[in-house]
PDB file of N, CA, C and O in Angstrom:
ATOM      1  N   ILE A   1     -10.417 -75.222 -42.270  1.00 48.00           N
ATOM      2  CA  ILE A   1      -9.555 -75.838 -41.183  1.00 48.00           C
ATOM      3  C   ILE A   1      -9.124 -77.237 -41.449  1.00 48.00           C
ATOM      4  O   ILE A   1      -7.958 -77.677 -41.243  1.00 48.00           O
ATOM      5  N   ALA A   2      -9.993 -78.069 -41.894  1.00 50.00           N
ATOM      6  CA  ALA A   2      -9.737 -79.500 -42.456  1.00 50.00           C
ATOM      7  C   ALA A   2      -8.482 -79.622 -43.321  1.00 50.00           C
ATOM      8  O   ALA A   2      -7.662 -80.419 -43.140  1.00 50.00           O
ATOM      9  N   ALA A   3      -8.381 -78.714 -44.261  1.00 52.00           N
ATOM     10  CA  ALA A   3      -7.416 -78.796 -45.136  1.00 52.00           C
ATOM     11  C   ALA A   3      -5.919 -78.494 -44.511  1.00 52.00           C
ATOM     12  O   ALA A   3      -5.009 -79.047 -44.998  1.00 52.00           O
ATOM     13  N   SER A   4      -6.091 -77.654 -43.478  1.00 52.00           N
ATOM     14  CA  SER A   4      -4.999 -77.223 -42.867  1.00 52.00           C
ATOM     15  C   SER A   4      -4.286 -78.509 -41.789  1.00 52.00           C
ATOM     16  O   SER A   4      -3.316 -78.656 -41.478  1.00 52.00           O
ATOM     17  N   LEU A   5      -5.236 -79.359 -41.543  1.00 51.00           N
ATOM     18  CA  LEU A   5      -4.920 -80.519 -40.599  1.00 51.00           C
ATOM     19  C   LEU A   5      -4.293 -81.705 -41.484  1.00 51.00           C
ATOM     20  O   LEU A   5      -3.860 -82.647 -40.956  1.00 51.00           O
ATOM     21  N   LEU A   6      -4.809 -81.553 -42.768  1.00 51.00           N
ATOM     22  CA  LEU A   6      -4.382 -82.779 -43.582  1.00 51.00           C
ATOM     23  C   LEU A   6      -2.787 -83.111 -43.492  1.00 51.00           C
ATOM     24  O   LEU A   6      -2.424 -84.165 -43.440  1.00 51.00           O
ATOM     25  N   PRO A   7      -2.048 -82.041 -43.582  1.00 58.00           N
ATOM     26  CA  PRO A   7      -0.509 -82.381 -43.559  1.00 58.00           C
ATOM     27  C   PRO A   7      -0.138 -83.104 -42.246  1.00 58.00           C
ATOM     28  O   PRO A   7       0.645 -83.858 -42.320  1.00 58.00           O
ATOM     29  N   LEU A   8      -0.765 -82.805 -41.232  1.00 54.00           N
ATOM     30  CA  LEU A   8      -0.386 -83.451 -39.883  1.00 54.00           C
ATOM     31  C   LEU A   8      -0.907 -84.861 -39.971  1.00 54.00           C
ATOM     32  O   LEU A   8      -0.107 -85.725 -39.600  1.00 54.00           O
ATOM     33  N   GLY A   9      -2.073 -85.310 -40.517  1.00 56.00           N
ATOM     34  CA  GLY A   9      -2.352 -86.546 -40.698  1.00 56.00           C
ATOM     35  C   GLY A   9      -1.618 -87.415 -41.545  1.00 56.00           C
ATOM     36  O   GLY A   9      -1.184 -88.532 -41.321  1.00 56.00           O
ATOM     37  N   VAL A  10      -1.108 -86.803 -42.665  1.00 54.00           N
ATOM     38  CA  VAL A  10      -0.273 -87.541 -43.702  1.00 54.00           C
ATOM     39  C   VAL A  10       1.145 -87.740 -42.999  1.00 54.00           C
ATOM     40  O   VAL A  10       1.728 -88.787 -43.074  1.00 54.00           O
ATOM     41  N   ALA A  11       1.680 -86.735 -42.180  1.00 52.00           N
ATOM     42  CA  ALA A  11       2.819 -86.837 -41.586  1.00 52.00           C
ATOM     43  C   ALA A  11       2.768 -87.929 -40.461  1.00 52.00           C
ATOM     44  O   ALA A  11       3.857 -88.790 -40.463  1.00 52.00           O
ATOM     45  N   ALA A  12       1.689 -88.045 -39.814  1.00 53.00           N
ATOM     46  CA  ALA A  12       1.571 -89.098 -38.840  1.00 53.00           C
ATOM     47  C   ALA A  12       1.535 -90.608 -39.442  1.00 53.00           C
ATOM     48  O   ALA A  12       2.125 -91.372 -38.996  1.00 53.00           O
ATOM     49  N   LEU A  13       0.800 -90.658 -40.539  1.00 52.00           N
ATOM     50  CA  LEU A  13       0.726 -91.956 -41.300  1.00 52.00           C
ATOM     51  C   LEU A  13       2.182 -92.253 -41.831  1.00 52.00           C
ATOM     52  O   LEU A  13       2.710 -93.420 -41.816  1.00 52.00           O
ATOM     53  N   LEU A  14       2.904 -91.260 -42.347  1.00 53.00           N
ATOM     54  CA  LEU A  14       4.273 -91.496 -42.929  1.00 53.00           C
ATOM     55  C   LEU A  14       5.198 -92.015 -41.666  1.00 53.00           C
ATOM     56  O   LEU A  14       6.121 -92.749 -42.026  1.00 53.00           O
ATOM     57  N   ALA A  15       5.166 -91.548 -40.455  1.00 52.00           N
ATOM     58  CA  ALA A  15       5.897 -91.935 -39.435  1.00 52.00           C
ATOM     59  C   ALA A  15       5.370 -93.223 -38.818  1.00 52.00           C
ATOM     60  O   ALA A  15       6.359 -93.841 -38.235  1.00 52.00           O
ATOM     61  N   TRP A  16       4.316 -93.879 -39.077  1.00 51.00           N
ATOM     62  CA  TRP A  16       3.922 -95.164 -38.563  1.00 51.00           C
ATOM     63  C   TRP A  16       4.711 -96.159 -39.374  1.00 51.00           C
ATOM     64  O   TRP A  16       4.909 -96.152 -40.477  1.00 51.00           O
ATOM     65  N   PRO A  17       5.027 -97.190 -38.564  1.00 49.00           N
ATOM     66  CA  PRO A  17       5.900 -98.365 -39.344  1.00 49.00           C
ATOM     67  C   PRO A  17       5.140 -99.075 -40.422  1.00 49.00           C
ATOM     68  O   PRO A  17       3.848 -99.150 -40.208  1.00 49.00           O
ATOM     69  N   ALA A  18       5.624 -99.212 -41.457  1.00 57.00           N
ATOM     70  CA  ALA A  18       5.053 -99.823 -42.575  1.00 57.00           C
ATOM     71  C   ALA A  18       4.550-101.115 -42.300  1.00 57.00           C
ATOM     72  O   ALA A  18       3.504-101.700 -42.718  1.00 57.00           O
ATOM     73  N   THR A  19       5.217-101.971 -41.380  1.00 69.00           N
ATOM     74  CA  THR A  19       4.683-103.313 -41.204  1.00 69.00           C
ATOM     75  C   THR A  19       4.823-103.474 -39.564  1.00 69.00           C
ATOM     76  O   THR A  19       5.853-103.861 -38.996  1.00 69.00           O
ATOM     77  N   ALA A  20       3.670-102.979 -39.016  1.00 87.00           N
ATOM     78  CA  ALA A  20       3.802-103.035 -37.415  1.00 87.00           C
ATOM     79  C   ALA A  20       3.350-104.505 -36.993  1.00 87.00           C
ATOM     80  O   ALA A  20       2.360-104.964 -37.527  1.00 87.00           O
ATOM     81  N   ALA A  21       4.181-104.964 -36.127  1.00 91.00           N
ATOM     82  CA  ALA A  21       3.889-106.376 -35.545  1.00 91.00           C
ATOM     83  C   ALA A  21       3.414-106.351 -34.129  1.00 91.00           C
ATOM     84  O   ALA A  21       3.939-105.492 -33.511  1.00 91.00           O
ATOM     85  N   GLN A  22       2.706-107.105 -33.595  1.00 92.00           N
ATOM     86  CA  GLN A  22       2.325-107.267 -32.287  1.00 92.00           C
ATOM     87  C   GLN A  22       2.689-108.707 -31.715  1.00 92.00           C
ATOM     88  O   GLN A  22       2.725-109.694 -32.538  1.00 92.00           O
ATOM     89  N   ASN A  23       2.556-108.871 -30.502  1.00 95.00           N
ATOM     90  CA  ASN A  23       2.693-110.053 -29.775  1.00 95.00           C
ATOM     91  C   ASN A  23       4.042-110.914 -30.192  1.00 95.00           C
ATOM     92  O   ASN A  23       3.945-111.911 -30.523  1.00 95.00           O
ATOM     93  N   ILE A  24       5.101-110.145 -29.966  1.00 97.00           N
ATOM     94  CA  ILE A  24       6.428-110.719 -30.342  1.00 97.00           C
ATOM     95  C   ILE A  24       6.909-111.413 -29.071  1.00 97.00           C
ATOM     96  O   ILE A  24       6.995-110.723 -27.966  1.00 97.00           O
ATOM     97  N   ARG A  25       7.391-112.659 -29.266  1.00 98.00           N
ATOM     98  CA  ARG A  25       8.123-113.340 -28.080  1.00 98.00           C
ATOM     99  C   ARG A  25       9.455-113.139 -28.070  1.00 98.00           C
ATOM    100  O   ARG A  25      10.165-113.188 -29.176  1.00 98.00           O
ATOM    101  N   ILE A  26      10.147-112.690 -26.933  1.00 98.00           N
ATOM    102  CA  ILE A  26      11.534-112.424 -26.815  1.00 98.00           C
ATOM    103  C   ILE A  26      12.095-113.539 -25.811  1.00 98.00           C
ATOM    104  O   ILE A  26      11.699-113.643 -24.647  1.00 98.00           O
ATOM    105  N   LEU A  27      12.817-114.477 -26.354  1.00 98.00           N
ATOM    106  CA  LEU A  27      13.548-115.375 -25.417  1.00 98.00           C
ATOM    107  C   LEU A  27      14.889-114.861 -24.887  1.00 98.00           C
ATOM    108  O   LEU A  27      15.892-114.805 -25.690  1.00 98.00           O
ATOM    109  N   VAL A  28      14.917-114.545 -23.545  1.00 98.00           N
ATOM    110  CA  VAL A  28      16.176-113.915 -23.039  1.00 98.00           C
ATOM    111  C   VAL A  28      16.340-114.351 -21.524  1.00 98.00           C
ATOM    112  O   VAL A  28      15.299-114.234 -20.847  1.00 98.00           O
ATOM    113  N   ASP A  29      17.565-114.627 -21.246  1.00 96.00           N
ATOM    114  CA  ASP A  29      17.946-114.655 -19.833  1.00 96.00           C
ATOM    115  C   ASP A  29      16.921-115.974 -19.306  1.00 96.00           C
ATOM    116  O   ASP A  29      16.686-115.706 -18.078  1.00 96.00           O
ATOM    117  N   GLY A  30      16.641-116.932 -19.831  1.00 96.00           N
ATOM    118  CA  GLY A  30      15.887-117.884 -19.437  1.00 96.00           C
ATOM    119  C   GLY A  30      14.327-117.782 -19.152  1.00 96.00           C
ATOM    120  O   GLY A  30      13.748-118.471 -18.581  1.00 96.00           O
ATOM    121  N   ARG A  31      13.940-116.623 -19.817  1.00 97.00           N
ATOM    122  CA  ARG A  31      12.609-116.354 -19.721  1.00 97.00           C
ATOM    123  C   ARG A  31      11.938-115.837 -20.992  1.00 97.00           C
ATOM    124  O   ARG A  31      12.653-115.529 -21.900  1.00 97.00           O
ATOM    125  N   THR A  32      10.596-115.799 -20.988  1.00 98.00           N
ATOM    126  CA  THR A  32       9.967-115.194 -22.290  1.00 98.00           C
ATOM    127  C   THR A  32       9.377-113.894 -21.967  1.00 98.00           C
ATOM    128  O   THR A  32       8.536-113.978 -21.040  1.00 98.00           O
ATOM    129  N   VAL A  33       9.627-112.990 -22.745  1.00 97.00           N
ATOM    130  CA  VAL A  33       8.973-111.733 -22.681  1.00 97.00           C
ATOM    131  C   VAL A  33       8.090-111.423 -23.833  1.00 97.00           C
ATOM    132  O   VAL A  33       8.593-111.577 -25.086  1.00 97.00           O
ATOM    133  N   THR A  34       6.809-111.041 -23.756  1.00 97.00           N
ATOM    134  CA  THR A  34       5.909-110.768 -24.789  1.00 97.00           C
ATOM    135  C   THR A  34       5.827-109.328 -24.946  1.00 97.00           C
ATOM    136  O   THR A  34       5.487-108.567 -24.039  1.00 97.00           O
ATOM    137  N   VAL A  35       6.062-108.798 -26.269  1.00 97.00           N
ATOM    138  CA  VAL A  35       5.869-107.358 -26.615  1.00 97.00           C
ATOM    139  C   VAL A  35       4.561-107.201 -27.340  1.00 97.00           C
ATOM    140  O   VAL A  35       4.317-107.974 -28.296  1.00 97.00           O
ATOM    141  N   THR A  36       3.647-106.375 -26.638  1.00 95.00           N
ATOM    142  CA  THR A  36       2.258-106.240 -27.347  1.00 95.00           C
ATOM    143  C   THR A  36       2.337-105.053 -27.925  1.00 95.00           C
ATOM    144  O   THR A  36       1.176-104.795 -28.773  1.00 95.00           O
ATOM    145  N   ASP A  37       3.251-104.177 -27.836  1.00 93.00           N
ATOM    146  CA  ASP A  37       3.141-102.775 -28.621  1.00 93.00           C
ATOM    147  C   ASP A  37       3.412-103.079 -30.026  1.00 93.00           C
ATOM    148  O   ASP A  37       4.012-104.101 -30.510  1.00 93.00           O
ATOM    149  N   ASP A  38       2.997-102.099 -30.907  1.00 95.00           N
ATOM    150  CA  ASP A  38       3.320-102.106 -32.331  1.00 95.00           C
ATOM    151  C   ASP A  38       4.755-102.044 -32.492  1.00 95.00           C
ATOM    152  O   ASP A  38       5.220-100.922 -32.231  1.00 95.00           O
ATOM    153  N   VAL A  39       5.428-102.844 -33.012  1.00 96.00           N
ATOM    154  CA  VAL A  39       6.874-102.816 -33.344  1.00 96.00           C
ATOM    155  C   VAL A  39       7.107-103.103 -34.854  1.00 96.00           C
ATOM    156  O   VAL A  39       6.387-103.864 -35.439  1.00 96.00           O
ATOM    157  N   ALA A  40       8.217-102.555 -35.523  1.00 96.00           N
ATOM    158  CA  ALA A  40       8.376-102.850 -36.819  1.00 96.00           C
ATOM    159  C   ALA A  40       9.805-103.868 -36.938  1.00 96.00           C
ATOM    160  O   ALA A  40       9.638-104.735 -37.642  1.00 96.00           O
ATOM    161  N   THR A  41      10.709-103.563 -36.139  1.00 96.00           N
ATOM    162  CA  THR A  41      11.989-104.302 -36.153  1.00 96.00           C
ATOM    163  C   THR A  41      12.410-105.076 -34.901  1.00 96.00           C
ATOM    164  O   THR A  41      11.712-104.661 -33.901  1.00 96.00           O
ATOM    165  N   VAL A  42      13.276-105.896 -34.969  1.00 97.00           N
ATOM    166  CA  VAL A  42      13.794-106.469 -33.863  1.00 97.00           C
ATOM    167  C   VAL A  42      14.411-105.519 -32.825  1.00 97.00           C
ATOM    168  O   VAL A  42      13.890-105.605 -31.620  1.00 97.00           O
ATOM    169  N   LYS A  43      15.073-104.620 -33.444  1.00 97.00           N
ATOM    170  CA  LYS A  43      15.619-103.505 -32.517  1.00 97.00           C
ATOM    171  C   LYS A  43      14.406-102.761 -31.793  1.00 97.00           C
ATOM    172  O   LYS A  43      14.507-102.537 -30.535  1.00 97.00           O
ATOM    173  N   ASP A  44      13.280-102.434 -32.316  1.00 97.00           N
ATOM    174  CA  ASP A  44      12.309-101.849 -31.817  1.00 97.00           C
ATOM    175  C   ASP A  44      11.706-102.668 -30.670  1.00 97.00           C
ATOM    176  O   ASP A  44      11.269-102.304 -29.555  1.00 97.00           O
ATOM    177  N   ALA A  45      11.546-103.982 -30.939  1.00 97.00           N
ATOM    178  CA  ALA A  45      10.983-104.953 -30.016  1.00 97.00           C
ATOM    179  C   ALA A  45      11.854-105.047 -28.801  1.00 97.00           C
ATOM    180  O   ALA A  45      11.312-105.064 -27.555  1.00 97.00           O
ATOM    181  N   LEU A  46      13.034-105.131 -28.891  1.00 98.00           N
ATOM    182  CA  LEU A  46      14.033-105.262 -27.731  1.00 98.00           C
ATOM    183  C   LEU A  46      14.036-103.891 -27.074  1.00 98.00           C
ATOM    184  O   LEU A  46      13.813-103.848 -25.719  1.00 98.00           O
ATOM    185  N   ALA A  47      13.808-102.798 -27.624  1.00 98.00           N
ATOM    186  CA  ALA A  47      13.729-101.430 -26.982  1.00 98.00           C
ATOM    187  C   ALA A  47      12.376-101.364 -26.100  1.00 98.00           C
ATOM    188  O   ALA A  47      12.392-100.878 -24.892  1.00 98.00           O
ATOM    189  N   SER A  48      11.325-101.948 -26.833  1.00 97.00           N
ATOM    190  CA  SER A  48      10.057-101.811 -26.087  1.00 97.00           C
ATOM    191  C   SER A  48       9.976-102.776 -24.816  1.00 97.00           C
ATOM    192  O   SER A  48       9.428-102.324 -23.810  1.00 97.00           O
ATOM    193  N   ALA A  49      10.756-103.757 -25.015  1.00 97.00           N
ATOM    194  CA  ALA A  49      10.931-104.779 -23.610  1.00 97.00           C
ATOM    195  C   ALA A  49      11.985-104.431 -22.822  1.00 97.00           C
ATOM    196  O   ALA A  49      12.132-105.078 -21.749  1.00 97.00           O
ATOM    197  N   ARG A  50      12.781-103.328 -23.053  1.00 97.00           N
ATOM    198  CA  ARG A  50      13.869-102.855 -22.312  1.00 97.00           C
ATOM    199  C   ARG A  50      14.823-103.933 -22.199  1.00 97.00           C
ATOM    200  O   ARG A  50      15.483-104.149 -21.061  1.00 97.00           O
ATOM    201  N   VAL A  51      15.126-104.621 -23.198  1.00 98.00           N
ATOM    202  CA  VAL A  51      16.145-105.638 -23.221  1.00 98.00           C
ATOM    203  C   VAL A  51      17.489-105.054 -23.644  1.00 98.00           C
ATOM    204  O   VAL A  51      17.551-104.308 -24.732  1.00 98.00           O
ATOM    205  N   VAL A  52      18.370-104.941 -22.785  1.00 97.00           N
ATOM    206  CA  VAL A  52      19.745-104.273 -23.092  1.00 97.00           C
ATOM    207  C   VAL A  52      20.838-105.335 -23.551  1.00 97.00           C
ATOM    208  O   VAL A  52      20.890-106.323 -22.743  1.00 97.00           O
ATOM    209  N   LEU A  53      21.429-105.098 -24.709  1.00 97.00           N
ATOM    210  CA  LEU A  53      22.298-106.054 -25.341  1.00 97.00           C
ATOM    211  C   LEU A  53      23.670-105.758 -24.735  1.00 97.00           C
ATOM    212  O   LEU A  53      24.035-104.568 -24.810  1.00 97.00           O
ATOM    213  N   GLY A  54      24.502-106.816 -24.470  1.00 96.00           N
ATOM    214  CA  GLY A  54      25.867-106.626 -24.291  1.00 96.00           C
ATOM    215  C   GLY A  54      26.667-106.559 -25.568  1.00 96.00           C
ATOM    216  O   GLY A  54      26.133-106.838 -26.557  1.00 96.00           O
ATOM    217  N   GLN A  55      27.796-106.119 -25.573  1.00 94.00           N
ATOM    218  CA  GLN A  55      28.744-105.803 -26.678  1.00 94.00           C
ATOM    219  C   GLN A  55      28.876-107.309 -27.587  1.00 94.00           C
ATOM    220  O   GLN A  55      28.768-107.099 -28.741  1.00 94.00           O
ATOM    221  N   HIS A  56      28.859-108.312 -27.006  1.00 95.00           N
ATOM    222  CA  HIS A  56      28.927-109.638 -27.786  1.00 95.00           C
ATOM    223  C   HIS A  56      27.750-110.375 -27.887  1.00 95.00           C
ATOM    224  O   HIS A  56      27.812-111.531 -28.454  1.00 95.00           O
ATOM    225  N   ASP A  57      26.533-110.095 -27.215  1.00 97.00           N
ATOM    226  CA  ASP A  57      25.469-110.760 -27.320  1.00 97.00           C
ATOM    227  C   ASP A  57      24.924-111.010 -28.772  1.00 97.00           C
ATOM    228  O   ASP A  57      25.200-110.171 -29.700  1.00 97.00           O
ATOM    229  N   GLU A  58      24.266-112.114 -29.060  1.00 98.00           N
ATOM    230  CA  GLU A  58      23.847-112.483 -30.287  1.00 98.00           C
ATOM    231  C   GLU A  58      22.318-112.478 -30.311  1.00 98.00           C
ATOM    232  O   GLU A  58      21.658-112.818 -29.372  1.00 98.00           O
ATOM    233  N   VAL A  59      21.753-111.989 -31.539  1.00 98.00           N
ATOM    234  CA  VAL A  59      20.313-111.822 -31.555  1.00 98.00           C
ATOM    235  C   VAL A  59      19.878-112.494 -32.821  1.00 98.00           C
ATOM    236  O   VAL A  59      20.509-112.214 -34.035  1.00 98.00           O
ATOM    237  N   GLN A  60      18.929-113.326 -32.798  1.00 98.00           N
ATOM    238  CA  GLN A  60      18.314-113.995 -34.090  1.00 98.00           C
ATOM    239  C   GLN A  60      16.791-113.787 -34.036  1.00 98.00           C
ATOM    240  O   GLN A  60      16.182-114.045 -32.996  1.00 98.00           O
ATOM    241  N   PRO A  61      16.155-113.182 -35.127  1.00 98.00           N
ATOM    242  CA  PRO A  61      16.824-112.649 -36.286  1.00 98.00           C
ATOM    243  C   PRO A  61      17.687-111.363 -35.972  1.00 98.00           C
ATOM    244  O   PRO A  61      17.602-110.795 -34.877  1.00 98.00           O
ATOM    245  N   GLY A  62      18.318-110.783 -36.948  1.00 97.00           N
ATOM    246  CA  GLY A  62      19.286-109.581 -36.801  1.00 97.00           C
ATOM    247  C   GLY A  62      18.435-108.361 -36.356  1.00 97.00           C
ATOM    248  O   GLY A  62      17.131-108.289 -36.598  1.00 97.00           O
ATOM    249  N   LEU A  63      18.957-107.394 -35.861  1.00 97.00           N
ATOM    250  CA  LEU A  63      18.372-106.181 -35.299  1.00 97.00           C
ATOM    251  C   LEU A  63      17.456-105.464 -36.271  1.00 97.00           C
ATOM    252  O   LEU A  63      16.468-104.877 -36.028  1.00 97.00           O
ATOM    253  N   SER A  64      17.871-105.294 -37.560  1.00 96.00           N
ATOM    254  CA  SER A  64      17.237-104.649 -38.558  1.00 96.00           C
ATOM    255  C   SER A  64      16.125-105.358 -39.196  1.00 96.00           C
ATOM    256  O   SER A  64      15.356-104.928 -40.053  1.00 96.00           O
ATOM    257  N   THR A  65      15.890-106.683 -38.858  1.00 96.00           N
ATOM    258  CA  THR A  65      14.905-107.576 -39.551  1.00 96.00           C
ATOM    259  C   THR A  65      13.502-106.956 -39.118  1.00 96.00           C
ATOM    260  O   THR A  65      13.167-106.756 -38.031  1.00 96.00           O
ATOM    261  N   LEU A  66      12.662-106.906 -40.300  1.00 95.00           N
ATOM    262  CA  LEU A  66      11.250-106.563 -39.994  1.00 95.00           C
ATOM    263  C   LEU A  66      10.492-107.707 -39.450  1.00 95.00           C
ATOM    264  O   LEU A  66      10.781-108.884 -39.781  1.00 95.00           O
ATOM    265  N   LEU A  67       9.671-107.460 -38.538  1.00 96.00           N
ATOM    266  CA  LEU A  67       8.857-108.570 -37.777  1.00 96.00           C
ATOM    267  C   LEU A  67       7.386-108.722 -38.186  1.00 96.00           C
ATOM    268  O   LEU A  67       6.918-107.903 -39.031  1.00 96.00           O
ATOM    269  N   VAL A  68       6.955-109.946 -38.099  1.00 94.00           N
ATOM    270  CA  VAL A  68       5.527-110.222 -38.330  1.00 94.00           C
ATOM    271  C   VAL A  68       5.094-110.561 -36.952  1.00 94.00           C
ATOM    272  O   VAL A  68       5.712-111.031 -36.095  1.00 94.00           O
ATOM    273  N   SER A  69       3.702-110.377 -36.905  1.00 94.00           N
ATOM    274  CA  SER A  69       2.983-110.664 -35.504  1.00 94.00           C
ATOM    275  C   SER A  69       3.201-112.044 -35.226  1.00 94.00           C
ATOM    276  O   SER A  69       3.213-113.008 -36.046  1.00 94.00           O
ATOM    277  N   GLU A  70       3.189-112.269 -33.946  1.00 95.00           N
ATOM    278  CA  GLU A  70       3.489-113.663 -33.290  1.00 95.00           C
ATOM    279  C   GLU A  70       4.930-114.296 -33.501  1.00 95.00           C
ATOM    280  O   GLU A  70       5.114-115.286 -33.439  1.00 95.00           O
ATOM    281  N   GLY A  71       5.793-113.337 -33.982  1.00 96.00           N
ATOM    282  CA  GLY A  71       7.151-113.866 -34.201  1.00 96.00           C
ATOM    283  C   GLY A  71       7.916-113.934 -32.958  1.00 96.00           C
ATOM    284  O   GLY A  71       7.530-113.670 -31.922  1.00 96.00           O
ATOM    285  N   THR A  72       9.213-114.623 -33.021  1.00 98.00           N
ATOM    286  CA  THR A  72      10.024-114.973 -31.869  1.00 98.00           C
ATOM    287  C   THR A  72      11.432-114.364 -32.038  1.00 98.00           C
ATOM    288  O   THR A  72      11.957-114.471 -33.324  1.00 98.00           O
ATOM    289  N   ILE A  73      11.946-113.786 -31.123  1.00 98.00           N
ATOM    290  CA  ILE A  73      13.349-113.238 -31.036  1.00 98.00           C
ATOM    291  C   ILE A  73      14.187-114.005 -30.132  1.00 98.00           C
ATOM    292  O   ILE A  73      13.622-114.137 -28.914  1.00 98.00           O
ATOM    293  N   ARG A  74      15.372-114.468 -30.404  1.00 98.00           N
ATOM    294  CA  ARG A  74      16.215-115.215 -29.359  1.00 98.00           C
ATOM    295  C   ARG A  74      17.392-114.434 -29.108  1.00 98.00           C
ATOM    296  O   ARG A  74      18.200-113.967 -30.063  1.00 98.00           O
ATOM    297  N   VAL A  75      17.697-114.191 -27.879  1.00 98.00           N
ATOM    298  CA  VAL A  75      18.915-113.418 -27.414  1.00 98.00           C
ATOM    299  C   VAL A  75      19.832-114.309 -26.740  1.00 98.00           C
ATOM    300  O   VAL A  75      19.329-114.910 -25.716  1.00 98.00           O
ATOM    301  N   SER A  76      21.047-114.610 -27.141  1.00 98.00           N
ATOM    302  CA  SER A  76      22.069-115.307 -26.615  1.00 98.00           C
ATOM    303  C   SER A  76      23.000-114.457 -25.938  1.00 98.00           C
ATOM    304  O   SER A  76      23.690-113.705 -26.639  1.00 98.00           O
ATOM    305  N   ARG A  77      23.271-114.606 -24.503  1.00 97.00           N
ATOM    306  CA  ARG A  77      24.254-113.702 -23.984  1.00 97.00           C
ATOM    307  C   ARG A  77      25.528-114.384 -24.186  1.00 97.00           C
ATOM    308  O   ARG A  77      25.755-115.608 -23.959  1.00 97.00           O
ATOM    309  N   VAL A  78      26.551-113.555 -24.585  1.00 95.00           N
ATOM    310  CA  VAL A  78      27.911-114.111 -24.859  1.00 95.00           C
ATOM    311  C   VAL A  78      28.792-113.274 -24.003  1.00 95.00           C
ATOM    312  O   VAL A  78      28.894-112.021 -23.785  1.00 95.00           O
ATOM    313  N   THR A  79      29.548-113.986 -23.058  1.00 91.00           N
ATOM    314  CA  THR A  79      30.534-113.452 -22.253  1.00 91.00           C
ATOM    315  C   THR A  79      31.904-114.135 -22.484  1.00 91.00           C
ATOM    316  O   THR A  79      32.020-115.474 -22.696  1.00 91.00           O
ATOM    317  N   PHE A  80      32.965-113.660 -22.219  1.00 89.00           N
ATOM    318  CA  PHE A  80      34.415-114.141 -22.263  1.00 89.00           C
ATOM    319  C   PHE A  80      34.974-114.049 -20.945  1.00 89.00           C
ATOM    320  O   PHE A  80      34.904-113.071 -20.118  1.00 89.00           O
ATOM    321  N   HIS A  81      35.765-115.152 -20.609  1.00 87.00           N
ATOM    322  CA  HIS A  81      36.458-115.209 -19.386  1.00 87.00           C
ATOM    323  C   HIS A  81      37.820-115.510 -19.657  1.00 87.00           C
ATOM    324  O   HIS A  81      38.257-116.270 -20.436  1.00 87.00           O
ATOM    325  N   GLU A  82      38.755-114.636 -18.989  1.00 87.00           N
ATOM    326  CA  GLU A  82      40.272-114.998 -19.226  1.00 87.00           C
ATOM    327  C   GLU A  82      40.565-115.966 -18.218  1.00 87.00           C
ATOM    328  O   GLU A  82      40.146-116.074 -17.008  1.00 87.00           O
ATOM    329  N   GLY A  83      41.431-116.933 -18.544  1.00 76.00           N
ATOM    330  CA  GLY A  83      41.664-118.016 -17.683  1.00 76.00           C
ATOM    331  C   GLY A  83      42.935-118.719 -17.795  1.00 76.00           C
ATOM    332  O   GLY A  83      43.501-119.489 -17.458  1.00 76.00           O
TER     333      GLY A  83
END
């Protein structure tokens, strides 16, 4: 039985982020949101915190950047007004 469970354990390990980070601070909309979940990328952290980006919003570091624990993400809202 143990041998038949081995592939499931291996698959779970392969699906786990290679570099899971915790306690990520997101500076957005004049407040700080802390993500305590294990996240791998900036995009993962924003999704975990339910931060929705607008079409022109800027994110530093970039969405695909791998995170380290205690890191900081800055979201700058960008809007355009006709006038």
